[in-house]
Structure formats: structure tokens, C-alpha cells
Amino acid sequence: MIEAFHITDLASKVQSGALSATEVARDVIARIDRHNGRLNALLHADPVRILAQAKAIDDKRARGEVLGTLAGVPVAIKDAICTKGESTTSGSKILSGYEPPYDATVISRLRAADALLTGKANMDEFAMGSSTENSAYGATKNPWDNTRTPGGSSGGSAVAVASRIALAALGSDTGGSIRQPASLTGTVGVKPTYGRVSRYGLIAFASSLDQIGPFATDIRGSARLLEVIAGHDAHDATSLNVPIGGYESACDAAIKGLRIGIPEEYFADGLSDDVGRSVRATLARLEREGCVLRPIKLPHTRFAVATYYVIATAEASSNLARFDGVRYGLRKAAQSLGEMYGATRDAGFGREVKRRILLGTFVLSAGYYEAYYLRAQKMRTLIRRDFDAAFKDVDVIASPTAPTTAFKLGEKANDPLSMYLSDIYTLPASLAGVPALSVPCAIGQDGLPIGLQIIAPALQESRLFTIASAVESACAPAFPAEVQ
Ligand code: GLN
């Protein structure tokens, strides 16, 4: 039933009483039963909790109260986001059994908008990965082809939406973890401007890059979600105190005359022919509808992967120091405190997380700090300036979101470098702190979805929604046959 709705339509129906939140909840539970065993999109979903929320929403309406803008909308939550009293593991064994004593700010805001939270979505451990294969709880499968990955790290959130277990989800994006899985699963994914959405209650990976953002079945739905979760929060010192909103109305704005920059560095080696062709065809279509296409240069793009893997690992090594067996989750018995830390961290962290802690500790160590960390920070500034310069001449930038369609499970699992390169087009916007979105633009020759990435200047999310709505109307979004 819910698969027939867009987010905004379902919310109107629940607000008007044409559909009850309880009916939605029953359908969500049935879809979880039918699909989650195969897909492993949700790590934790509690039917009792889902039904209780639905009842509270229906009771509120029965009392004559006006329901919020996400009334009854099923939203899956990446397991890196704290939900009060409900399992939150960040995909790691080290947090098994952890139930946060508070809700993240984004969760309080979803609840206030009467959303129906459907459970916690699978992810690469601590959001480190691009395939969800680094989860300590098994990989998530792509509903378009179960032998393929959905991308990552927010793969569970993307698949919950692609399979319509939920109509929306929250993910987090540090270097592409919302946009890349959105592209590989045929869903919409938005990484807001750094600071736009509160990180309070998000389990930190790399704090200067992490941003929470929405996944949705359609652009308007993603805009509505962003309106609910965005905005200043005194609990997050990096949260921006600036006006928000207008995202949904931006979906109806005209695109004529908008200037779209096409960065030559994003159409280079490594881009699959099929993806390149589909993205160019979409851009040509936008041109016919009145947009102006301009070739641009983002010359420091080739340094983005190296820069990111110095900064992100440095921050991760510091953030993950708190998982020591004392305050949260797993604890291994040992003779001394030092041994307890070691035994807990050895048993609790997976290979990729250990690799990153080692790398991050190395780049921060005395003697190497200037050679790696300081240089990476300087390069980050140059990458940001590339965007500043480009946005003097264009309103948005467009590119493929990922170089290929969904790759096979296991294909890159033992080759970290090739995995790191799957984020080549998403990392620069993260380093620059600017907003970006992935919208489905085509189905490739292999039958798998392809995403177009749109990048805007800081705080100009509205432009993303305007252009993406035009793309969406031109290329009707598809939905995988196996879960219909
Ligand atoms: N794939 C990138 C990484 O492994 C980005 C992950 C993310 O955005 N959380 O770090």
C-alpha cells in the first residue's frame, strides 16, 4: 500500500484522516517481514514500537490537534543516529547493546512533525565505507540486484527507501555516504550545507565533514524532510544560526536561465561510458528546457581523495578514542585497565575501522603532522576555493554522483583503494562544506539506476531542489521490480 504514495501525499492523507497512521504502520511491518530478511536494510525494527507511535499520532488527530508535515510518514534512521532507549550501534560490535539515553535533535524534530520511525538502518561500521559491507552485522543487498551492493555507508537507509520499507530515511554523509548510495539505489539523497542540520546525537566519524541528510522517494519529499530537520540547535556548536526553509516551494520554481557548470574533471578517466552518456543526456535535456550549460574547471579535484583520507582518518582516530569499554557497549575483561582498553578495542572494531584509526593516528603524530595533516588542511582550502571561483560564473554544478552503477558484493571488499575511488565525485563538495544532492536520472544498460549529482553554493539548497525537480519530471523515477 505505502509504495503507491509520495511522502507529501501520504502526509496529507494521514492529516485529513483518509488514512490512519496505524494502517501505514501495519503495512510497514508487513513490508519489513517480506523484504528485510533478504535485504538486511534494517538492523533493528520493533513492531510494538512502530504501532505505539502510530497510535499516538492517530490519538493526537482524534483529539482534534493538527498533525505535523510528516504525519504518518515512515522514516528509517541510520544506526549512527541516537534514538532514546533504542539500539544504536553505528554498525559496530563495540556498541552492541547500546541504547542511548537521549534522542538526537533530528529525531526530536521528526517526532514533532509526527513522522513514524520504522527502525535503525544498516551501515558501514562508523560510516567508513562505500558499500555497507563493512557493517559488523552483514552487508545490505541492493533491491535492484541482490548480488550487488547498495553503496554506502548509508546503504541500509537507501535500501529501506528503494524497497519502500519506508518512504524516507535519514543518513549521514561525510564524503558521499548519502549521495552515492542514493545513486546506486535509484533514490533521492541530500547532503545539506555543513552546519545546516544539527549533529547533536550523531555518532561522530569526522566532525568537520559529517552532515545528516534525507533520503526520499522523490524530490519534494526530500525537501519536506530537510525543512523539518534543518535549523539552528544550541546543542551543536557548528550548527548555523541562519534562516531555513523554502525548499518545498523551490521544487516549483522555473529553471529557465539557470547556469549549470559542468566540471571537466568529473567526466574523466574511471567514469563508465554508460553513466557518462546518461548524465550528458540529462544535461542536454536541461539545456533544451532553458538552462545554460557552461564548462568549468575544479583543478584541485585530483587531490580530493588523498586530502579526505588524511583529514577524515585524523578526526576519526580522535573521535573513536572514546570507545574504550568504560562508558558504552562492549567490554572485554583483562588484568589491567590498559589491557582492557586493548582487548575491547581489538574485539570491538572491524578491519576498516582499525585501518583508519592507525592511519589517522599516524598522520597526526609528531614529526608527520606537517607533512600530512597540515598539507591536507591547506589542500582543503584550495578545493574550497575551486568551488568559490566556479560559483562566480554558475548557479549550480552538475556531474555524475558515482563513476559506475552498483558494483558486485565482494568486488572491492579487499581493495580499499578502489573502494575509496568510488567517492571521487562526492568528496570535493564534502571538503568544501557545500550542499549537494543525487537525483535518479536514468536506468543504465545493465538495468541499474544512475544518479545525477547537483552541487550548489553554501546555504543554497533551494537551487538543488529546483533543478532536481526538473530532472525528476524529465526522467520519471523508477522502482525495482522485485519489491513491487
Ligand atoms: N566512503 C567514504 C569513506 O569511507 C565516505 C563515507 C561517508 O561519507 N561516511 O569514508
PDB file of N, CA and C in Angstrom, residues 2 45 54 75 93 119 150 186 228 267 368 394 421 443 450 471:
ATOM      1  N   ILE A   2       1.778   1.400   0.966  1.00  0.00           N
ATOM      2  CA  ILE A   2       2.526   2.664   1.054  1.00  0.00           C
ATOM      3  C   ILE A   2       3.360   2.918  -0.190  1.00  0.00           C
ATOM      4  N   ALA A  45      14.195  -3.263  14.185  1.00  0.00           N
ATOM      5  CA  ALA A  45      12.860  -2.697  13.945  1.00  0.00           C
ATOM      6  C   ALA A  45      11.924  -3.404  14.904  1.00  0.00           C
ATOM      7  N   ALA A  54       2.286   4.979  15.949  1.00  0.00           N
ATOM      8  CA  ALA A  54       1.148   5.212  15.059  1.00  0.00           C
ATOM      9  C   ALA A  54      -0.100   5.542  15.874  1.00  0.00           C
ATOM     10  N   VAL A  75       9.832   6.686   8.292  1.00  0.00           N
ATOM     11  CA  VAL A  75      11.216   7.143   8.106  1.00  0.00           C
ATOM     12  C   VAL A  75      12.172   6.159   8.784  1.00  0.00           C
ATOM     13  N   LYS A  93      30.359  -3.676  16.416  1.00  0.00           N
ATOM     14  CA  LYS A  93      30.203  -4.573  17.567  1.00  0.00           C
ATOM     15  C   LYS A  93      30.520  -3.852  18.860  1.00  0.00           C
ATOM     16  N   GLY A 119      12.693   2.200  12.422  1.00  0.00           N
ATOM     17  CA  GLY A 119      13.785   1.364  12.911  1.00  0.00           C
ATOM     18  C   GLY A 119      15.125   1.863  12.420  1.00  0.00           C
ATOM     19  N   PRO A 150      24.392  -1.794  -2.322  1.00  0.00           N
ATOM     20  CA  PRO A 150      23.596  -0.574  -2.489  1.00  0.00           C
ATOM     21  C   PRO A 150      24.467   0.668  -2.368  1.00  0.00           C
ATOM     22  N   GLY A 186      18.660   4.258  -6.905  1.00  0.00           N
ATOM     23  CA  GLY A 186      17.549   4.945  -7.569  1.00  0.00           C
ATOM     24  C   GLY A 186      16.689   5.764  -6.615  1.00  0.00           C
ATOM     25  N   VAL A 228      12.084  19.944   7.920  1.00  0.00           N
ATOM     26  CA  VAL A 228      11.813  19.505   9.292  1.00  0.00           C
ATOM     27  C   VAL A 228      13.107  19.394  10.109  1.00  0.00           C
ATOM     28  N   PHE A 267      34.339  14.237 -15.612  1.00  0.00           N
ATOM     29  CA  PHE A 267      33.960  13.422 -16.774  1.00  0.00           C
ATOM     30  C   PHE A 267      35.238  12.835 -17.369  1.00  0.00           C
ATOM     31  N   TYR A 368      55.136  13.936  11.684  1.00  0.00           N
ATOM     32  CA  TYR A 368      54.429  13.748  10.410  1.00  0.00           C
ATOM     33  C   TYR A 368      53.287  14.736  10.224  1.00  0.00           C
ATOM     34  N   VAL A 394      28.562  30.328 -12.312  1.00  0.00           N
ATOM     35  CA  VAL A 394      27.437  29.401 -12.486  1.00  0.00           C
ATOM     36  C   VAL A 394      26.604  29.345 -11.204  1.00  0.00           C
ATOM     37  N   LEU A 421      37.976   5.105  -4.277  1.00  0.00           N
ATOM     38  CA  LEU A 421      37.783   5.865  -5.518  1.00  0.00           C
ATOM     39  C   LEU A 421      36.313   5.930  -5.944  1.00  0.00           C
ATOM     40  N   ILE A 443      18.117   4.769 -16.147  1.00  0.00           N
ATOM     41  CA  ILE A 443      18.447   3.375 -15.858  1.00  0.00           C
ATOM     42  C   ILE A 443      19.495   2.986 -16.895  1.00  0.00           C
ATOM     43  N   ILE A 450      21.020   5.196 -12.271  1.00  0.00           N
ATOM     44  CA  ILE A 450      22.147   6.140 -12.383  1.00  0.00           C
ATOM     45  C   ILE A 450      21.692   7.459 -11.758  1.00  0.00           C
ATOM     46  N   VAL A 471      14.760  17.536 -13.341  1.00  0.00           N
ATOM     47  CA  VAL A 471      15.336  16.246 -13.761  1.00  0.00           C
ATOM     48  C   VAL A 471      14.318  15.134 -13.502  1.00  0.00           C
TER      49      VAL A 471
END
